[in-house]
Short mmCIF file of C-alpha atoms in Angstrom, two decimals:
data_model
loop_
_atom_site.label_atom_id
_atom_site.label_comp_id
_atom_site.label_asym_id
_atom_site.label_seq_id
_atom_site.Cartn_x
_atom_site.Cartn_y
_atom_site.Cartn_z
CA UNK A 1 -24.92 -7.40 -22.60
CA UNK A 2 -23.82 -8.50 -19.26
CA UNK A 3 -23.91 -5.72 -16.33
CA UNK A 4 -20.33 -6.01 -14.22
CA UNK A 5 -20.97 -6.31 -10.65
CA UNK A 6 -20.33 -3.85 -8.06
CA UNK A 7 -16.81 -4.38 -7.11
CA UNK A 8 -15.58 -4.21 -10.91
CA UNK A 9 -17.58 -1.04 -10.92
CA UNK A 10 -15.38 0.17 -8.05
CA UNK A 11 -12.42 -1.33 -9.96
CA UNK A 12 -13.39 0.47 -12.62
CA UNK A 13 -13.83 3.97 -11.11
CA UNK A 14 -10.18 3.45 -9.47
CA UNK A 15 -8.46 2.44 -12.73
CA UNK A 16 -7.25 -0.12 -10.69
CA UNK A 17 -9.47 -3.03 -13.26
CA UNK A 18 -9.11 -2.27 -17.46
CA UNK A 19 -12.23 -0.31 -18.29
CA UNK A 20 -14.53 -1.74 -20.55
CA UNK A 21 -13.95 -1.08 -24.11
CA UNK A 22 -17.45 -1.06 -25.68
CA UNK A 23 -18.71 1.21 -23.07
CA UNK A 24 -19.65 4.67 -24.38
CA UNK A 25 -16.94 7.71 -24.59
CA UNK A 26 -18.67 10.80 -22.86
CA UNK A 27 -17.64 13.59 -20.80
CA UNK A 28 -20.57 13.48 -18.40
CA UNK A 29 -19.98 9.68 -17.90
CA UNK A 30 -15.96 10.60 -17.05
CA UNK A 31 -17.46 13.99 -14.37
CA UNK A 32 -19.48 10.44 -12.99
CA UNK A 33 -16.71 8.56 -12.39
CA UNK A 34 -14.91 11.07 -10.56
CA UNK A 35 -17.43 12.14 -8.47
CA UNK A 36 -17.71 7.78 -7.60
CA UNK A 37 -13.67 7.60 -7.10
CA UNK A 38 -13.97 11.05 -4.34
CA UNK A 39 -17.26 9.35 -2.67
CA UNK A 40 -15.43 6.04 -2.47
CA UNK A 41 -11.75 7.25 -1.19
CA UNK A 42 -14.24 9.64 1.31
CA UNK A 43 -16.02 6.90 2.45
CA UNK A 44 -12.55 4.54 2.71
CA UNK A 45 -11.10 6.95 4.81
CA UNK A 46 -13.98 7.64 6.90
CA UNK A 47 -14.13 4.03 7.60
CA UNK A 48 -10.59 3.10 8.85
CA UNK A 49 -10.97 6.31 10.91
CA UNK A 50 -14.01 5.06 12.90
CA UNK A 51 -12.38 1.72 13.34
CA UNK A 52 -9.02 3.02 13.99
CA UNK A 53 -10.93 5.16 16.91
CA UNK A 54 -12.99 1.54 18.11
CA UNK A 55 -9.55 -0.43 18.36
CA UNK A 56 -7.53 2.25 19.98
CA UNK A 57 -9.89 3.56 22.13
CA UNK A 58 -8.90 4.95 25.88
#
């Protein structure tokens, strides 16, 4: 079985890509993913804030 690379993981954990159909039904899994989707939208926000700050800088 072929492991999906990082950025359909991310895909994935946004529901922005079709998850995968084979892959295992399980509440623990689904707590996983959500935990992923609030560290990635944390750390996407966090990011355009520093670089908003470096291009608009006084």
């Amino acid at each position: 079985m072929e492991q999906p690379s990082i950025i359909q993981q991310i895909l994935q954990y946004l529901y922005i890509k079709k998850k995968n159909s084979n892959a295992p039904h399980n509440m623990n899994i689904k707590f996983m993913h959500g935990m992923n989707r609030i560290s990635i939208f944390m750390f996407l926000i966090g990011l355009i804030l520093i670089i908003f700050k470096l291009l608009f800088k006084h």
